[in-house]
Amino acid sequence: AYGKLDHEDWCTHKGVFCTWNVDRGKINVNKADQALDVSSCLMSVEYHPVLPNLCAGGAFNGQIIIWDLSRSEDMEVCVSKNVEDGHHEPVTKVSWQYVNKTHWLLSLGMDG
């Protein structure tokens, strides 16, 4: 993972979520297979444990994003909104957990 962890204040620039296909013979580390724009720097990403095409990310601005990487367009399938019960500080960890026969996406942020 690449990221900028030395913010001294609120993140005001956009980020990018990049993926590489490791099944290919040659990987160019300077050119990602997919580069998806994000509204803020990503702090955490985690792939779904059963559906590897789904990936969740937690951003510095408090947003949680879920991407479906099997799509050719509109890969962003869900983005959290800044609501009263949502994160308002950086999301430091996202994690898929299997509870009661269902996968849940849990998040941890600087605000709890």
N, CA, C and O atoms as a printed pandas DataFrame, in Angstrom:
     atom_number atom_name residue_name chain_id  residue_number  x_coord  y_coord  z_coord
0              1         N          ALA        A               1    0.840   -1.185    0.000
1              2        CA          ALA        A               1    0.000    0.000    0.000
2              3         C          ALA        A               1    0.880    1.240    0.000
3              4         O          ALA        A               1    1.927    1.290    0.645
4              5         N          TYR        A               2    0.425    2.228   -0.736
5              6        CA          TYR        A               2    1.109    3.506   -0.764
6              7         C          TYR        A               2    0.194    4.524   -0.118
7              8         O          TYR        A               2   -1.026    4.417   -0.239
8              9         N          GLY        A               3    0.737    5.485    0.548
9             10        CA          GLY        A               3   -0.113    6.505    1.135
10            11         C          GLY        A               3    0.706    7.648    1.697
11            12         O          GLY        A               3    1.930    7.568    1.809
12            13         N          LYS        A               4    0.013    8.699    2.043
13            14        CA          LYS        A               4    0.643    9.869    2.639
14            15         C          LYS        A               4    0.170    9.936    4.086
15            16         O          LYS        A               4   -0.993   10.242    4.350
16            17         N          LEU        A               5    1.064    9.651    5.015
17            18        CA          LEU        A               5    0.678    9.564    6.419
18            19         C          LEU        A               5    1.146   10.767    7.225
19            20         O          LEU        A               5    0.971   10.784    8.443
20            21         N          ASP        A               6    1.725   11.755    6.597
21            22        CA          ASP        A               6    2.306   12.874    7.337
22            23         C          ASP        A               6    1.450   14.137    7.292
23            24         O          ASP        A               6    1.982   15.247    7.268
24            25         N          HIS        A               7    0.132   13.972    7.279
25            26        CA          HIS        A               7   -0.749   15.142    7.305
26            27         C          HIS        A               7   -0.582   15.876    8.636
27            28         O          HIS        A               7   -0.565   15.263    9.704
28            29         N          GLU        A               8   -0.463   17.175    8.550
29            30        CA          GLU        A               8   -0.399   17.982    9.755
30            31         C          GLU        A               8   -1.741   18.634   10.049
31            32         O          GLU        A               8   -1.939   19.196   11.126
32            33         N          ASP        A               9   -2.657   18.561    9.099
33            34        CA          ASP        A               9   -3.964   19.181    9.234
34            35         C          ASP        A               9   -4.937   18.343    8.422
35            36         O          ASP        A               9   -4.587   17.248    7.983
36            37         N          TRP        A              10   -6.140   18.833    8.217
37            38        CA          TRP        A              10   -7.167   18.122    7.464
38            39         C          TRP        A              10   -6.717   17.912    6.025
39            40         O          TRP        A              10   -6.100   18.799    5.436
40            41         N          CYS        A              11   -7.014   16.761    5.459
41            42        CA          CYS        A              11   -6.629   16.432    4.083
42            43         C          CYS        A              11   -7.550   17.174    3.117
43            44         O          CYS        A              11   -8.767   16.995    3.149
44            45         N          THR        A              12   -6.965   18.004    2.265
45            46        CA          THR        A              12   -7.766   18.791    1.331
46            47         C          THR        A              12   -7.541   18.370   -0.124
47            48         O          THR        A              12   -8.110   18.973   -1.034
48            49         N          HIS        A              13   -6.726   17.354   -0.351
49            50        CA          HIS        A              13   -6.484   16.927   -1.726
50            51         C          HIS        A              13   -7.099   15.550   -1.977
51            52         O          HIS        A              13   -7.464   14.834   -1.045
52            53         N          LYS        A              14   -7.203   15.204   -3.242
53            54        CA          LYS        A              14   -7.786   13.912   -3.629
54            55         C          LYS        A              14   -6.738   12.812   -3.494
55            56         O          LYS        A              14   -5.535   13.072   -3.448
56            57         N          GLY        A              15   -7.234   11.574   -3.432
57            58        CA          GLY        A              15   -6.369   10.411   -3.392
58            59         C          GLY        A              15   -6.669    9.509   -4.575
59            60         O          GLY        A              15   -7.577    9.780   -5.362
60            61         N          VAL        A              16   -5.904    8.439   -4.696
61            62        CA          VAL        A              16   -6.091    7.473   -5.773
62            63         C          VAL        A              16   -5.950    6.068   -5.189
63            64         O          VAL        A              16   -5.027    5.793   -4.421
64            65         N          PHE        A              17   -6.877    5.184   -5.563
65            66        CA          PHE        A              17   -6.815    3.773   -5.193
66            67         C          PHE        A              17   -6.326    3.016   -6.424
67            68         O          PHE        A              17   -7.016    2.974   -7.442
68            69         N          CYS        A              18   -5.143    2.422   -6.335
69            70        CA          CYS        A              18   -4.530    1.740   -7.480
70            71         C          CYS        A              18   -4.485    0.237   -7.241
71            72         O          CYS        A              18   -4.249   -0.220   -6.122
72            73         N          THR        A              19   -4.714   -0.529   -8.312
73            74        CA          THR        A              19   -4.610   -1.982   -8.227
74            75         C          THR        A              19   -3.741   -2.499   -9.367
75            76         O          THR        A              19   -3.678   -1.906  -10.444
76            77         N          TRP        A              20   -3.075   -3.614   -9.102
77            78        CA          TRP        A              20   -2.253   -4.305  -10.080
78            79         C          TRP        A              20   -2.701   -5.756  -10.133
79            80         O          TRP        A              20   -3.043   -6.339   -9.104
80            81         N          ASN        A              21   -2.703   -6.343  -11.319
81            82        CA          ASN        A              21   -3.037   -7.747  -11.500
82            83         C          ASN        A              21   -1.758   -8.560  -11.317
83            84         O          ASN        A              21   -0.878   -8.536  -12.177
84            85         N          VAL        A              22   -1.655   -9.279  -10.199
85            86        CA          VAL        A              22   -0.430  -10.028   -9.901
86            87         C          VAL        A              22   -0.351  -11.339  -10.664
87            88         O          VAL        A              22    0.688  -11.998  -10.633
88            89         N          ASP        A              23   -1.430  -11.743  -11.356
89            90        CA          ASP        A              23   -1.402  -12.962  -12.166
90            91         C          ASP        A              23   -0.646  -12.777  -13.474
91            92         O          ASP        A              23   -0.230  -13.753  -14.100
92            93         N          ARG        A              24   -0.470  -11.533  -13.883
93            94        CA          ARG        A              24    0.283  -11.269  -15.110
94            95         C          ARG        A              24    1.758  -11.535  -14.863
95            96         O          ARG        A              24    2.240  -11.419  -13.736
96            97         N          GLY        A              25    2.455  -11.884  -15.900
97            98        CA          GLY        A              25    3.878  -12.185  -15.787
98            99         C          GLY        A              25    4.726  -11.003  -15.357
99           100         O          GLY        A              25    5.576  -11.133  -14.477
100          101         N          LYS        A              26    4.504   -9.866  -15.963
101          102        CA          LYS        A              26    5.295   -8.679  -15.643
102          103         C          LYS        A              26    4.391   -7.614  -15.054
103          104         O          LYS        A              26    3.321   -7.319  -15.587
104          105         N          ILE        A              27    4.836   -7.047  -13.952
105          106        CA          ILE        A              27    4.091   -5.964  -13.304
106          107         C          ILE        A              27    4.930   -4.696  -13.396
107          108         O          ILE        A              27    6.103   -4.687  -13.022
108          109         N          ASN        A              28    4.328   -3.644  -13.889
109          110        CA          ASN        A              28    4.985   -2.347  -13.928
110          111         C          ASN        A              28    4.533   -1.577  -12.692
111          112         O          ASN        A              28    3.401   -1.095  -12.645
112          113         N          VAL        A              29    5.400   -1.457  -11.697
113          114        CA          VAL        A              29    5.020   -0.799  -10.449
114          115         C          VAL        A              29    4.709    0.680  -10.634
115          116         O          VAL        A              29    4.089    1.303   -9.773
116          117         N          ASN        A              30    5.141    1.234  -11.755
117          118        CA          ASN        A              30    4.883    2.652  -12.024
118          119         C          ASN        A              30    3.592    2.897  -12.789
119          120         O          ASN        A              30    3.209    4.047  -13.003
120          121         N          LYS        A              31    2.903    1.811  -13.212
121          122        CA          LYS        A              31    1.651    1.963  -13.953
122          123         C          LYS        A              31    0.647    0.936  -13.447
123          124         O          LYS        A              31    0.767   -0.255  -13.734
124          125         N          ALA        A              32   -0.331    1.399  -12.703
125          126        CA          ALA        A              32   -1.364    0.523  -12.155
126          127         C          ALA        A              32   -2.316    0.056  -13.251
127          128         O          ALA        A              32   -2.514    0.750  -14.248
128          129         N          ASP        A              33   -2.906   -1.126  -13.060
129          130        CA          ASP        A              33   -3.924   -1.614  -13.994
130          131         C          ASP        A              33   -5.201   -0.790  -13.871
131          132         O          ASP        A              33   -5.879   -0.521  -14.863
132          133         N          GLN        A              34   -5.517   -0.396  -12.646
133          134        CA          GLN        A              34   -6.683    0.460  -12.397
134          135         C          GLN        A              34   -6.261    1.554  -11.434
135          136         O          GLN        A              34   -5.539    1.293  -10.472
136          137         N          ALA        A              35   -6.705    2.768  -11.684
137          138        CA          ALA        A              35   -6.463    3.903  -10.799
138          139         C          ALA        A              35   -7.788    4.622  -10.612
139          140         O          ALA        A              35   -8.300    5.259  -11.532
140          141         N          LEU        A              36   -8.334    4.510   -9.408
141          142        CA          LEU        A              36   -9.647    5.074   -9.109
142          143         C          LEU        A              36   -9.498    6.300   -8.215
143          144         O          LEU        A              36   -8.863    6.238   -7.162
144          145         N          ASP        A              37  -10.086    7.411   -8.641
145          146        CA          ASP        A              37  -10.017    8.640   -7.858
146          147         C          ASP        A              37  -10.837    8.508   -6.581
147          148         O          ASP        A              37  -11.911    7.907   -6.572
148          149         N          VAL        A              38  -10.313    9.080   -5.509
149          150        CA          VAL        A              38  -10.960    9.082   -4.202
150          151         C          VAL        A              38  -10.988   10.533   -3.722
151          152         O          VAL        A              38  -10.077   11.304   -4.021
152          153         N          SER        A              39  -12.029   10.905   -2.980
153          154        CA          SER        A              39  -12.196   12.300   -2.570
154          155         C          SER        A              39  -11.168   12.762   -1.550
155          156         O          SER        A              39  -11.028   13.964   -1.324
156          157         N          SER        A              40  -10.446   11.836   -0.930
157          158        CA          SER        A              40   -9.464   12.155    0.098
158          159         C          SER        A              40   -8.452   11.013    0.154
159          160         O          SER        A              40   -8.675    9.967   -0.457
160          161         N          CYS        A              41   -7.369   11.190    0.859
161          162        CA          CYS        A              41   -6.376   10.113    1.000
162          163         C          CYS        A              41   -7.002    8.891    1.658
163          164         O          CYS        A              41   -7.794    9.017    2.592
164          165         N          LEU        A              42   -6.644    7.712    1.168
165          166        CA          LEU        A              42   -7.108    6.468    1.784
166          167         C          LEU        A              42   -6.219    6.117    2.964
167          168         O          LEU        A              42   -4.996    6.237    2.894
168          169         N          MET        A              43   -6.843    5.685    4.042
169          170        CA          MET        A              43   -6.114    5.286    5.240
170          171         C          MET        A              43   -6.073    3.774    5.389
171          172         O          MET        A              43   -5.155    3.239    6.011
172          173         N          SER        A              44   -7.070    3.069    4.820
173          174        CA          SER        A              44   -7.173    1.619    4.979
174          175         C          SER        A              44   -7.966    1.047    3.811
175          176         O          SER        A              44   -8.936    1.653    3.357
176          177         N          VAL        A              45   -7.553   -0.122    3.325
177          178        CA          VAL        A              45   -8.324   -0.861    2.326
178          179         C          VAL        A              45   -8.318   -2.332    2.710
179          180         O          VAL        A              45   -7.353   -2.832    3.289
180          181         N          GLU        A              46   -9.405   -3.019    2.381
181          182        CA          GLU        A              46   -9.466   -4.458    2.637
182          183         C          GLU        A              46  -10.404   -5.107    1.634
183          184         O          GLU        A              46  -11.517   -4.637    1.399
184          185         N          TYR        A              47   -9.925   -6.203    1.045
185          186        CA          TYR        A              47  -10.733   -6.977    0.105
186          187         C          TYR        A              47  -11.693   -7.874    0.861
187          188         O          TYR        A              47  -11.387   -8.345    1.957
188          189         N          HIS        A              48  -12.867   -8.110    0.266
189          190        CA          HIS        A              48  -13.855   -9.020    0.833
190          191         C          HIS        A              48  -13.254  -10.420    0.876
191          192         O          HIS        A              48  -12.601  -10.826   -0.085
192          193         N          PRO        A              49  -13.453  -11.172    1.961
193          194        CA          PRO        A              49  -12.812  -12.487    2.082
194          195         C          PRO        A              49  -13.373  -13.562    1.153
195          196         O          PRO        A              49  -12.694  -14.557    0.898
196          197         N          VAL        A              50  -14.589  -13.390    0.644
197          198        CA          VAL        A              50  -15.210  -14.393   -0.227
198          199         C          VAL        A              50  -15.399  -13.870   -1.647
199          200         O          VAL        A              50  -15.278  -14.628   -2.610
200          201         N          LEU        A              51  -15.689  -12.599   -1.780
201          202        CA          LEU        A              51  -15.918  -11.960   -3.078
202          203         C          LEU        A              51  -14.734  -11.036   -3.380
203          204         O          LEU        A              51  -14.785   -9.848   -3.061
204          205         N          PRO        A              52  -13.669  -11.568   -3.993
205          206        CA          PRO        A              52  -12.451  -10.776   -4.173
206          207         C          PRO        A              52  -12.604   -9.571   -5.093
207          208         O          PRO        A              52  -11.703   -8.735   -5.167
208          209         N          ASN        A              53  -13.721   -9.467   -5.790
209          210        CA          ASN        A              53  -13.955   -8.289   -6.627
210          211         C          ASN        A              53  -14.405   -7.087   -5.802
211          212         O          ASN        A              53  -14.390   -5.961   -6.300
212          213         N          LEU        A              54  -14.808   -7.307   -4.542
213          214        CA          LEU        A              54  -15.237   -6.205   -3.683
214          215         C          LEU        A              54  -14.091   -5.760   -2.779
215          216         O          LEU        A              54  -13.404   -6.577   -2.166
216          217         N          CYS        A              55  -13.910   -4.468   -2.715
217          218        CA          CYS        A              55  -12.877   -3.896   -1.862
218          219         C          CYS        A              55  -13.468   -2.684   -1.152
219          220         O          CYS        A              55  -14.178   -1.880   -1.757
220          221         N          ALA        A              56  -13.165   -2.565    0.135
221          222        CA          ALA        A              56  -13.638   -1.427    0.925
222          223         C          ALA        A              56  -12.452   -0.558    1.305
223          224         O          ALA        A              56  -11.342   -1.047    1.514
224          225         N          GLY        A              57  -12.705    0.729    1.390
225          226        CA          GLY        A              57  -11.658    1.663    1.790
226          227         C          GLY        A              57  -12.183    2.685    2.764
227          228         O          GLY        A              57  -13.342    3.094    2.689
228          229         N          GLY        A              58  -11.328    3.098    3.683
229          230        CA          GLY        A              58  -11.634    4.161    4.635
230          231         C          GLY        A              58  -10.749    5.352    4.347
231          232         O          GLY        A              58   -9.534    5.206    4.208
232          233         N          ALA        A              59  -11.339    6.523    4.257
233          234        CA          ALA        A              59  -10.619    7.722    3.835
234          235         C          ALA        A              59  -10.342    8.680    4.986
235          236         O          ALA        A              59  -10.959    8.600    6.049
236          237         N          PHE        A              60   -9.414    9.574    4.751
237          238        CA          PHE        A              60   -9.026   10.585    5.738
238          239         C          PHE        A              60  -10.184   11.510    6.082
239          240         O          PHE        A              60  -10.257   12.013    7.203
240          241         N          ASN        A              61  -11.095   11.743    5.132
241          242        CA          ASN        A              61  -12.219   12.654    5.375
242          243         C          ASN        A              61  -13.406   11.982    6.063
243          244         O          ASN        A              61  -14.451   12.609    6.234
244          245         N          GLY        A              62  -13.260   10.707    6.461
245          246        CA          GLY        A              62  -14.327   10.007    7.170
246          247         C          GLY        A              62  -15.211    9.148    6.289
247          248         O          GLY        A              62  -16.071    8.429    6.798
248          249         N          GLN        A              63  -15.023    9.205    4.993
249          250        CA          GLN        A              63  -15.855    8.400    4.094
250          251         C          GLN        A              63  -15.404    6.948    4.070
251          252         O          GLN        A              63  -14.229    6.635    4.261
252          253         N          ILE        A              64  -16.384    6.063    3.827
253          254        CA          ILE        A              64  -16.126    4.651    3.579
254          255         C          ILE        A              64  -16.641    4.365    2.180
255          256         O          ILE        A              64  -17.773    4.712    1.843
256          257         N          ILE        A              65  -15.806    3.730    1.368
257          258        CA          ILE        A              65  -16.136    3.468   -0.032
258          259         C          ILE        A              65  -16.049    1.969   -0.276
259          260         O          ILE        A              65  -15.154    1.304    0.246
260          261         N          ILE        A              66  -16.985    1.428   -1.077
261          262        CA          ILE        A              66  -16.900    0.039   -1.529
262          263         C          ILE        A              66  -16.846    0.058   -3.051
263          264         O          ILE        A              66  -17.676    0.682   -3.711
264          265         N          TRP        A              67  -15.845   -0.644   -3.594
265          266        CA          TRP        A              67  -15.679   -0.757   -5.047
266          267         C          TRP        A              67  -15.959   -2.185   -5.484
267          268         O          TRP        A              67  -15.677   -3.137   -4.756
268          269         N          ASP        A              68  -16.523   -2.324   -6.692
269          270        CA          ASP        A              68  -16.664   -3.624   -7.346
270          271         C          ASP        A              68  -15.706   -3.607   -8.522
271          272         O          ASP        A              68  -16.005   -3.020   -9.562
272          273         N          LEU        A              69  -14.555   -4.248   -8.364
273          274        CA          LEU        A              69  -13.488   -4.188   -9.360
274          275         C          LEU        A              69  -13.759   -5.049  -10.585
275          276         O          LEU        A              69  -12.993   -5.018  -11.548
276          277         N          SER        A              70  -14.860   -5.829  -10.556
277          278        CA          SER        A              70  -15.204   -6.624  -11.737
278          279         C          SER        A              70  -15.940   -5.797  -12.786
279          280         O          SER        A              70  -16.095   -6.237  -13.925
280          281         N          ARG        A              71  -16.387   -4.623  -12.418
281          282        CA          ARG        A              71  -17.084   -3.743  -13.355
282          283         C          ARG        A              71  -16.084   -3.025  -14.246
283          284         O          ARG        A              71  -14.957   -2.746  -13.835
284          285         N          SER        A              72  -16.500   -2.734  -15.454
285          286        CA          SER        A              72  -15.632   -1.975  -16.349
286          287         C          SER        A              72  -15.832   -0.467  -16.169
287          288         O          SER        A              72  -14.947    0.319  -16.508
288          289         N          GLU        A              73  -16.985   -0.063  -15.637
289          290        CA          GLU        A              73  -17.279    1.344  -15.353
290          291         C          GLU        A              73  -18.010    1.433  -14.028
291          292         O          GLU        A              73  -18.520    0.430  -13.529
292          293         N          ASP        A              74  -18.065    2.612  -13.463
293          294        CA          ASP        A              74  -18.795    2.864  -12.210
294          295         C          ASP        A              74  -18.468    1.822  -11.149
295          296         O          ASP        A              74  -19.364    1.164  -10.619
296          297         N          MET        A              75  -17.198    1.678  -10.845
297          298        CA          MET        A              75  -16.759    0.678   -9.872
298          299         C          MET        A              75  -17.140    1.037   -8.439
299          300         O          MET        A              75  -17.228    0.163   -7.577
300          301         N          GLU        A              76  -17.363    2.307   -8.194
301          302        CA          GLU        A              76  -17.738    2.755   -6.853
302          303         C          GLU        A              76  -19.215    2.422   -6.631
303          304         O          GLU        A              76  -20.090    3.083   -7.192
304          305         N          VAL        A              77  -19.497    1.398   -5.812
305          306        CA          VAL        A              77  -20.878    0.947   -5.636
306          307         C          VAL        A              77  -21.534    1.524   -4.388
307          308         O          VAL        A              77  -22.760    1.530   -4.280
308          309         N          CYS        A              78  -20.732    2.008   -3.449
309          310        CA          CYS        A              78  -21.308    2.555   -2.221
310          311         C          CYS        A              78  -20.320    3.536   -1.594
311          312         O          CYS        A              78  -19.128    3.249   -1.486
312          313         N          VAL        A              79  -20.830    4.696   -1.185
313          314        CA          VAL        A              79  -20.023    5.697   -0.491
314          315         C          VAL        A              79  -20.822    6.207    0.685
315          316         O          VAL        A              79  -21.978    6.603    0.531
316          317         N          SER        A              80  -20.215    6.200    1.863
317          318        CA          SER        A              80  -20.921    6.714    3.038
318          319         C          SER        A              80  -21.060    8.225    2.928
319          320         O          SER        A              80  -20.230    8.898    2.319
320          321         N          LYS        A              81  -22.095    8.729    3.513
321          322        CA          LYS        A              81  -22.339   10.168    3.546
322          323         C          LYS        A              81  -21.965   10.691    4.923
323          324         O          LYS        A              81  -21.924    9.929    5.889
324          325         N          ASN        A              82  -21.698   11.965    5.017
325          326        CA          ASN        A              82  -21.414   12.555    6.320
326          327         C          ASN        A              82  -22.728   12.786    7.058
327          328         O          ASN        A              82  -23.324   13.861    6.998
328          329         N          VAL        A              83  -23.153   11.738    7.753
329          330        CA          VAL        A              83  -24.380   11.801    8.523
330          331         C          VAL        A              83  -24.030   11.849   10.002
331          332         O          VAL        A              83  -22.876   11.653   10.381
332          333         N          GLU        A              84  -25.020   12.108   10.825
333          334        CA          GLU        A              84  -24.783   12.278   12.258
334          335         C          GLU        A              84  -24.075   11.078   12.879
335          336         O          GLU        A              84  -23.175   11.252   13.700
336          337         N          ASP        A              85  -24.469    9.866   12.499
337          338        CA          ASP        A              85  -23.877    8.678   13.103
338          339         C          ASP        A              85  -22.656    8.155   12.346
339          340         O          ASP        A              85  -22.103    7.123   12.727
340          341         N          GLY        A              86  -22.227    8.831   11.298
341          342        CA          GLY        A              86  -21.083    8.387   10.517
342          343         C          GLY        A              86  -19.778    8.959   11.049
343          344         O          GLY        A              86  -19.758    9.690   12.040
344          345         N          HIS        A              87  -18.696    8.612   10.375
345          346        CA          HIS        A              87  -17.383    9.138   10.765
346          347         C          HIS        A              87  -17.236   10.583   10.302
347          348         O          HIS        A              87  -17.660   10.952    9.207
348          349         N          HIS        A              88  -16.626   11.385   11.161
349          350        CA          HIS        A              88  -16.315   12.772   10.832
350          351         C          HIS        A              88  -14.813   13.028   10.925
351          352         O          HIS        A              88  -14.345   14.144   10.699
352          353         N          GLU        A              89  -14.075   11.990   11.257
353          354        CA          GLU        A              89  -12.619   12.028   11.361
354          355         C          GLU        A              89  -12.069   10.900   10.485
355          356         O          GLU        A              89  -12.848   10.093    9.977
356          357         N          PRO        A              90  -10.751   10.825   10.297
357          358        CA          PRO        A              90  -10.178    9.779    9.443
358          359         C          PRO        A              90  -10.575    8.361    9.868
359          360         O          PRO        A              90  -10.614    8.038   11.055
360          361         N          VAL        A              91  -10.871    7.519    8.857
361          362        CA          VAL        A              91  -11.175    6.106    9.085
362          363         C          VAL        A              91   -9.848    5.364    9.019
363          364         O          VAL        A              91   -9.230    5.277    7.958
364          365         N          THR        A              92   -9.412    4.831   10.155
365          366        CA          THR        A              92   -8.087    4.221   10.232
366          367         C          THR        A              92   -8.083    2.736    9.892
367          368         O          THR        A              92   -7.022    2.171    9.626
368          369         N          LYS        A              93   -9.259    2.085    9.896
369          370        CA          LYS        A              93   -9.310    0.655    9.593
370          371         C          LYS        A              93  -10.703    0.288    9.109
371          372         O          LYS        A              93  -11.704    0.714    9.686
372          373         N          VAL        A              94  -10.760   -0.510    8.037
373          374        CA          VAL        A              94  -11.994   -1.168    7.609
374          375         C          VAL        A              94  -11.713   -2.662    7.624
375          376         O          VAL        A              94  -10.604   -3.094    7.306
376          377         N          SER        A              95  -12.716   -3.449    7.992
377          378        CA          SER        A              95  -12.514   -4.890    8.118
378          379         C          SER        A              95  -13.816   -5.627    7.856
379          380         O          SER        A              95  -14.852   -5.293    8.431
380          381         N          TRP        A              96  -13.765   -6.636    6.981
381          382        CA          TRP        A              96  -14.918   -7.499    6.735
382          383         C          TRP        A              96  -14.936   -8.565    7.820
383          384         O          TRP        A              96  -13.933   -9.249    8.025
384          385         N          GLN        A              97  -16.047   -8.720    8.512
385          386        CA          GLN        A              97  -16.181   -9.726    9.568
386          387         C          GLN        A              97  -17.388  -10.606    9.287
387          388         O          GLN        A              97  -18.432  -10.128    8.842
388          389         N          TYR        A              98  -17.229  -11.909    9.555
389          390        CA          TYR        A              98  -18.304  -12.880    9.334
390          391         C          TYR        A              98  -19.019  -13.115   10.660
391          392         O          TYR        A              98  -18.450  -13.684   11.592
392          393         N          VAL        A              99  -20.282  -12.667   10.734
393          394        CA          VAL        A              99  -21.079  -12.789   11.954
394          395         C          VAL        A              99  -22.474  -13.267   11.585
395          396         O          VAL        A              99  -23.121  -12.691   10.710
396          397         N          ASN        A             100  -22.939  -14.314   12.247
397          398        CA          ASN        A             100  -24.291  -14.844   12.011
398          399         C          ASN        A             100  -24.568  -15.100   10.533
399          400         O          ASN        A             100  -25.603  -14.688   10.010
400          401         N          LYS        A             101  -23.648  -15.777    9.868
401          402        CA          LYS        A             101  -23.780  -16.195    8.468
402          403         C          LYS        A             101  -23.834  -15.033    7.473
403          404         O          LYS        A             101  -24.331  -15.189    6.357
404          405         N          THR        A             102  -23.323  -13.874    7.880
405          406        CA          THR        A             102  -23.317  -12.696    7.018
406          407         C          THR        A             102  -21.993  -11.957    7.180
407          408         O          THR        A             102  -21.438  -11.895    8.277
408          409         N          HIS        A             103  -21.492  -11.401    6.086
409          410        CA          HIS        A             103  -20.292  -10.565    6.168
410          411         C          HIS        A             103  -20.701   -9.118    6.440
411          412         O          HIS        A             103  -21.554   -8.561    5.748
412          413         N          TRP        A             104  -20.093   -8.532    7.437
413          414        CA          TRP        A             104  -20.326   -7.148    7.824
414          415         C          TRP        A             104  -19.043   -6.360    7.585
415          416         O          TRP        A             104  -17.942   -6.884    7.753
416          417         N          LEU        A             105  -19.192   -5.114    7.197
417          418        CA          LEU        A             105  -18.041   -4.236    7.061
418          419         C          LEU        A             105  -17.989   -3.364    8.316
419          420         O          LEU        A             105  -18.904   -2.585    8.585
420          421         N          LEU        A             106  -16.911   -3.508    9.071
421          422        CA          LEU        A             106  -16.724   -2.715   10.274
422          423         C          LEU        A             106  -15.687   -1.639   10.007
423          424         O          LEU        A             106  -14.788   -1.825    9.186
424          425         N          SER        A             107  -15.810   -0.520   10.696
425          426        CA          SER        A             107  -14.847    0.554   10.506
426          427         C          SER        A             107  -14.443    1.129   11.853
427          428         O          SER        A             107  -15.222    1.156   12.806
428          429         N          LEU        A             108  -13.213    1.582   11.899
429          430        CA          LEU        A             108  -12.665    2.235   13.093
430          431         C          LEU        A             108  -12.101    3.566   12.642
431          432         O          LEU        A             108  -11.401    3.648   11.632
432          433         N          GLY        A             109  -12.407    4.597   13.389
433          434        CA          GLY        A             109  -11.917    5.916   13.007
434          435         C          GLY        A             109  -11.363    6.678   14.187
435          436         O          GLY        A             109  -11.471    6.241   15.333
436          437         N          MET        A             110  -10.776    7.809   13.902
437          438        CA          MET        A             110  -10.211    8.657   14.948
438          439         C          MET        A             110  -11.294    9.194   15.882
439          440         O          MET        A             110  -11.001    9.673   16.978
440          441         N          ASP        A             111  -12.559    9.106   15.432
441          442        CA          ASP        A             111  -13.681    9.575   16.250
442          443         C          ASP        A             111  -14.407    8.429   16.943
443          444         O          ASP        A             111  -15.475    8.636   17.520
444          445         N          GLY        A             112  -13.851    7.237   16.895
445          446        CA          GLY        A             112  -14.466    6.096   17.603
446          447         C          GLY        A             112  -14.982    5.040   16.672
447          448         O          GLY        A             112  -15.522    4.029   17.122
